[in-house]
Coordinates of C-alpha atoms in Angstrom, one line a residue:
M1 CA -27.3 91.1 -28.6
R2 CA -29.0 91.7 -31.9
L3 CA -26.3 91.5 -34.5
F4 CA -28.1 91.3 -37.8
D5 CA -31.6 92.1 -39.1
L6 CA -32.5 89.7 -42.0
D7 CA -35.9 91.1 -42.9
E8 CA -34.4 92.1 -46.3
P9 CA -31.4 89.9 -46.8
K10 CA -29.0 90.6 -49.6
I11 CA -27.9 87.0 -49.6
E12 CA -29.7 83.7 -48.9
E13 CA -30.2 83.2 -45.3
R14 CA -28.8 79.7 -44.9
Q15 CA -25.7 80.7 -46.8
F16 CA -25.4 83.7 -44.4
V17 CA -25.5 81.4 -41.4
R18 CA -22.9 79.0 -42.8
D19 CA -20.5 81.8 -43.6
L20 CA -21.0 83.4 -40.1
A21 CA -20.5 80.0 -38.4
S22 CA -17.4 79.3 -40.4
L23 CA -15.9 82.7 -39.4
A24 CA -16.8 82.3 -35.8
G25 CA -15.5 78.8 -35.4
D26 CA -16.3 77.5 -32.0
R27 CA -16.5 80.9 -30.3
L28 CA -20.1 81.6 -31.4
E29 CA -23.2 79.5 -31.5
V30 CA -25.2 80.8 -34.4
R31 CA -28.9 81.1 -34.0
V32 CA -31.3 82.9 -36.3
H33 CA -34.4 84.4 -34.5
R34 CA -37.4 85.7 -36.3
L35 CA -37.4 89.2 -35.0
H36 CA -40.7 90.1 -36.6
M37 CA -42.4 88.1 -33.8
M38 CA -41.2 90.6 -31.2
L39 CA -43.3 93.4 -29.7
P40 CA -43.6 96.4 -32.1
S41 CA -41.7 98.9 -29.7
E42 CA -38.2 98.9 -28.7
D43 CA -39.2 99.8 -25.1
A44 CA -41.5 96.8 -24.9
R45 CA -38.7 94.6 -26.2
Q46 CA -36.4 95.7 -23.3
R47 CA -38.9 94.8 -20.7
R48 CA -37.9 92.0 -18.3
N49 CA -38.2 88.5 -20.0
G50 CA -39.4 90.4 -23.1
G51 CA -38.5 89.4 -26.6
K52 CA -37.4 85.8 -26.1
V53 CA -38.3 83.9 -29.2
L54 CA -39.1 80.2 -29.0
P55 CA -38.5 78.7 -32.5
A56 CA -40.8 76.5 -34.2
F57 CA -40.6 73.0 -32.8
P58 CA -39.5 70.5 -33.7
P59 CA -37.0 72.4 -35.8
G60 CA -36.1 71.9 -39.5
A61 CA -36.3 68.6 -41.0
E62 CA -37.5 67.0 -37.7
G63 CA -40.5 69.3 -37.8
V64 CA -41.3 68.3 -41.4
R65 CA -41.1 64.7 -40.4
T66 CA -43.5 65.3 -37.6
Q67 CA -45.9 67.2 -40.1
R68 CA -45.8 64.2 -42.4
W69 CA -46.6 61.8 -39.4
L70 CA -49.6 64.1 -38.5
N71 CA -50.8 64.2 -42.1
R72 CA -50.7 60.5 -42.5
R73 CA -53.0 60.1 -39.4
R74 CA -55.3 62.7 -40.9
F75 CA -55.5 61.0 -44.1
L76 CA -56.4 57.6 -42.3
L77 CA -59.2 59.5 -40.6
F78 CA -60.3 61.0 -43.8
V79 CA -60.7 57.6 -45.5
G80 CA -62.7 56.4 -42.5
W81 CA -64.9 59.5 -42.7
Y82 CA -65.5 58.9 -46.3
L83 CA -66.2 55.1 -46.0
F84 CA -68.3 55.2 -42.8
A85 CA -70.0 58.7 -43.1
V86 CA -70.1 60.0 -46.6
V87 CA -70.8 56.7 -48.5
P88 CA -73.6 55.5 -46.1
A89 CA -75.3 59.0 -46.1
L90 CA -75.3 59.0 -50.0
L91 CA -76.6 55.5 -50.3
L92 CA -79.2 55.9 -47.7
T93 CA -80.4 59.1 -49.3
G94 CA -80.6 57.4 -52.7
F95 CA -82.6 54.4 -51.5
T96 CA -85.0 56.2 -49.4
A97 CA -85.6 58.7 -52.2
R98 CA -86.8 55.8 -54.3
L99 CA -89.4 55.0 -51.7
H100 CA -90.6 58.6 -51.1
E101 CA -89.0 61.9 -52.1
L102 CA -89.9 63.7 -48.9
L103 CA -88.4 60.9 -46.9
G104 CA -85.3 61.1 -49.1
A105 CA -85.0 64.8 -48.5
A106 CA -85.3 64.4 -44.7
V107 CA -82.5 61.7 -44.9
A108 CA -80.4 63.9 -47.1
V109 CA -80.5 66.8 -44.5
L110 CA -79.8 64.5 -41.6
G111 CA -77.0 62.8 -43.6
L112 CA -75.5 66.2 -44.4
L113 CA -75.5 67.2 -40.8
A114 CA -73.9 64.0 -39.7
V115 CA -71.2 64.1 -42.4
V116 CA -70.3 67.6 -41.4
A117 CA -70.3 66.7 -37.7
A118 CA -68.2 63.7 -38.2
Y119 CA -65.6 65.7 -40.3
A120 CA -65.4 68.3 -37.5
Q121 CA -65.0 65.7 -34.8
F122 CA -62.5 63.3 -36.5
V123 CA -60.8 64.5 -39.6
T124 CA -59.6 67.8 -38.0
L125 CA -58.3 65.8 -35.0
F126 CA -54.6 66.7 -35.8
S127 CA -55.1 70.1 -37.2
D128 CA -54.2 72.1 -34.2
A129 CA -51.0 70.1 -33.6
T130 CA -50.1 70.7 -37.2
D131 CA -50.5 74.5 -36.7
L132 CA -48.4 74.5 -33.6
V133 CA -45.5 72.6 -35.3
D134 CA -45.3 75.5 -37.8
A135 CA -45.7 78.3 -35.2
E136 CA -43.1 80.4 -33.7
V137 CA -43.9 81.9 -30.2
A138 CA -42.3 84.8 -28.3
I139 CA -42.2 85.7 -24.7
A140 CA -43.1 89.4 -24.5
G141 CA -43.2 90.5 -20.9
T142 CA -45.8 88.2 -19.2
E143 CA -47.5 87.4 -22.6
L144 CA -47.0 84.4 -24.9
V145 CA -47.3 85.7 -28.5
R146 CA -48.2 83.3 -31.3
V147 CA -48.4 83.9 -35.0
I148 CA -50.3 81.3 -37.0
G149 CA -50.8 82.2 -40.6
D150 CA -51.9 86.0 -40.7
R151 CA -53.2 86.0 -37.2
T152 CA -51.4 87.0 -34.0
Y153 CA -52.6 85.5 -30.6
R154 CA -51.6 86.8 -27.1
E155 CA -52.0 84.7 -24.0
D156 CA -51.4 86.0 -20.4
M157 CA -49.0 83.8 -18.5
H158 CA -50.0 85.5 -15.3
G159 CA -53.6 84.9 -15.5
G160 CA -53.8 82.0 -13.2
T161 CA -54.9 79.5 -16.0
V162 CA -51.6 78.1 -17.2
V163 CA -51.3 74.2 -17.0
V164 CA -48.8 71.7 -18.2
L165 CA -50.5 68.8 -19.8
P166 CA -48.8 65.3 -20.1
P167 CA -48.9 63.2 -23.2
G168 CA -52.4 61.8 -23.8
A169 CA -54.2 64.4 -22.0
K170 CA -55.5 65.9 -25.2
R171 CA -56.4 64.0 -28.2
G172 CA -54.5 64.7 -31.5
Y173 CA -51.2 65.6 -30.0
G174 CA -49.5 62.3 -29.9
R175 CA -46.7 62.0 -27.4
A176 CA -46.1 65.7 -26.8
W177 CA -46.1 67.5 -23.5
L178 CA -48.3 70.6 -23.9
L179 CA -48.6 74.1 -22.5
G180 CA -52.2 75.2 -22.1
V181 CA -54.2 78.2 -20.8
P182 CA -56.1 75.8 -20.5
Y183 CA -56.5 75.2 -24.3
V184 CA -53.3 74.2 -25.9
V185 CA -51.0 77.1 -27.0
A186 CA -47.5 75.6 -27.4
L187 CA -45.8 72.2 -27.9
L188 CA -43.3 71.4 -25.1
G189 CA -42.5 68.2 -26.9
D190 CA -42.6 66.5 -30.3
P191 CA -45.9 64.7 -31.0
R192 CA -44.1 62.1 -33.1
T193 CA -41.1 61.2 -30.8
G194 CA -41.9 62.8 -27.5
R195 CA -38.6 64.7 -27.6
L196 CA -38.6 67.7 -25.4
R197 CA -38.0 71.4 -26.3
D198 CA -34.6 73.0 -25.9
H199 CA -33.5 73.4 -22.3
D200 CA -33.1 77.1 -22.6
D201 CA -36.7 77.4 -24.1
L202 CA -38.2 75.7 -21.2
R203 CA -36.3 77.6 -18.7
A204 CA -37.4 80.8 -20.3
L205 CA -41.1 79.9 -19.9
S206 CA -40.7 78.7 -16.4
A207 CA -38.8 82.0 -15.5
V208 CA -41.9 84.0 -16.4
L209 CA -44.4 81.6 -14.7
R210 CA -42.5 81.6 -11.5
E211 CA -43.2 85.3 -10.9
S212 CA -47.0 85.0 -11.4
P213 CA -49.1 85.9 -8.4
H214 CA -51.2 82.7 -9.0
E215 CA -50.2 79.4 -7.5
T216 CA -51.5 77.6 -10.6
D217 CA -49.0 79.4 -12.9
R218 CA -46.3 78.7 -10.4
A219 CA -47.1 75.1 -10.3
A220 CA -46.9 75.0 -14.1
A221 CA -43.4 76.6 -13.7
R222 CA -42.3 73.7 -11.4
D223 CA -43.6 71.2 -14.0
I224 CA -41.6 72.8 -16.8
D225 CA -38.5 72.9 -14.6
S226 CA -38.8 69.2 -14.1
L227 CA -39.1 68.8 -17.9
A228 CA -36.1 71.0 -18.4
L229 CA -34.0 68.7 -16.3
Q230 CA -34.8 65.9 -18.7
S231 CA -34.1 68.1 -21.7
Q232 CA -30.7 69.1 -23.1
V233 CA -29.2 72.2 -24.5
G234 CA -29.8 71.8 -28.3
D235 CA -28.8 73.4 -31.5
S236 CA -31.6 75.5 -33.1
T237 CA -30.1 75.6 -36.5
E238 CA -32.0 73.8 -39.2
P239 CA -30.9 70.2 -40.0
D240 CA -29.8 69.4 -43.6
G241 CA -32.5 68.1 -45.8
A242 CA -35.3 70.3 -44.5
D243 CA -36.0 72.0 -47.8
N244 CA -36.4 68.6 -49.7
A245 CA -38.6 67.4 -46.8
R246 CA -40.9 70.4 -47.0
L247 CA -41.2 69.8 -50.8
W248 CA -42.3 66.2 -50.1
V249 CA -44.9 67.5 -47.6
S250 CA -46.2 69.9 -50.2
L251 CA -46.4 67.0 -52.7
T252 CA -48.4 64.9 -50.3
K253 CA -50.7 67.8 -49.5
A254 CA -51.4 68.1 -53.2
G255 CA -52.5 64.5 -53.2
R256 CA -55.4 65.6 -51.2
I257 CA -56.8 66.9 -54.5
L258 CA -57.5 63.4 -55.6
A259 CA -59.1 62.4 -52.2
W260 CA -61.5 65.3 -52.4
A261 CA -62.2 64.6 -56.1
V262 CA -63.5 61.2 -55.0
V263 CA -65.9 62.9 -52.5
V264 CA -67.1 65.4 -55.0
G265 CA -67.6 62.7 -57.7
S266 CA -69.6 60.6 -55.2
V267 CA -72.0 63.5 -54.6
L268 CA -72.3 64.1 -58.3
L269 CA -73.0 60.5 -59.1
T270 CA -75.6 60.2 -56.3
G271 CA -77.4 63.3 -57.6
G272 CA -77.3 62.0 -61.1
W273 CA -78.7 58.6 -59.9
M274 CA -81.6 60.3 -58.1
L275 CA -82.5 62.2 -61.2
E276 CA -84.2 59.1 -62.7
S277 CA -86.3 58.3 -59.6
T278 CA -87.2 61.9 -58.1
H279 CA -88.8 65.0 -59.4
Y280 CA -86.9 67.5 -57.5
L281 CA -84.4 65.9 -54.9
G282 CA -81.8 64.9 -57.6
D283 CA -81.7 68.5 -58.9
A284 CA -81.5 69.8 -55.4
V285 CA -78.6 67.5 -54.5
L286 CA -76.7 68.6 -57.6
L287 CA -77.3 72.3 -57.3
I288 CA -77.1 72.7 -53.5
C289 CA -74.3 70.2 -52.8
G290 CA -72.7 69.0 -56.1
V291 CA -72.1 72.3 -57.9
P292 CA -70.7 74.2 -54.8
L293 CA -68.5 71.3 -53.9
A294 CA -67.1 71.1 -57.5
A295 CA -66.4 74.8 -57.4
M296 CA -64.7 74.7 -54.1
W297 CA -62.7 71.7 -55.2
A298 CA -61.5 73.6 -58.3
L299 CA -60.3 76.5 -56.1
Y300 CA -58.7 74.1 -53.7
T301 CA -56.9 72.4 -56.5
L302 CA -55.5 75.7 -57.8
Y303 CA -54.3 76.6 -54.3
R304 CA -52.5 73.3 -53.7
I305 CA -50.8 73.4 -57.2
L306 CA -49.6 76.9 -56.6
E307 CA -48.3 75.9 -53.1
L308 CA -46.5 73.0 -54.6
L309 CA -44.9 75.0 -57.3
G310 CA -43.7 77.6 -54.7
A311 CA -42.2 74.8 -52.6
A312 CA -40.5 73.3 -55.7
W313 CA -39.1 76.8 -56.6
D314 CA -37.7 77.4 -53.1
A315 CA -36.1 74.0 -53.0
V316 CA -34.4 74.6 -56.4
R317 CA -33.3 78.1 -55.5
K318 CA -31.8 77.0 -52.1
N319 CA -30.1 74.0 -53.6
H320 CA -28.3 76.1 -56.2

């Protein structure tokens, strides 16, 4: 039963939940579902298995701890990328440019391609898992609806492509069980701890998949049922400390400004170094790589600072 719509709350949401829980006592389990995730029409919401919202997982402070765990691993990969891809490419470009400018230009192009390829392959390894930790999903009929950022994704759970992937089947997802179509669309477990989703959420997924005409989907339903037996009915309310934990995550993300400053500074220093020994390549490195990187770094810095200020304001507002 839909009791309240908090799209435009007159009071702060957590205070509302606490007041409602205190009035209900042990007669009511209070859960807040994000109703904007549902299908747009009331008729569609009333379809069988429609409108079931699976909250972001892991919930609350546990989810923020998982984000921090994922971000630490991304940072280690970033350091490795800088030391073993960026620095060698810049040094090799500088030394070969001293021998011959055309040779230096060829090395610069190949080095740039290698650096970009290494970044895409390694540094972004945990990006998808981080997005899924933040994402809520909704079961709408036979579709799984995800909202990541400003984009909405719909996946057909009766298409004969649904699979349940064990921990380690996909790189970058830690200890989590995964739901795929066949690319990963939802976390069935916590990448950090391996803890499974709430029992009711897993049952809701398997209920839809069991009715698929395809054996592949029904096999996935059986796999999810076996996971549900290992899970327990949990409390979806947000644990205490989540707001402060989110502020800490925003602070650590703001620290990426310094990491990227090192990369931008290295490119500018290399371009300046080559100005002395080349006619054109040093200028090209500065104009083609250095200046655009510096401009993007400035915009990135502004974005991270505004995000940090917003997180700080939310924490102060909710704690008072």
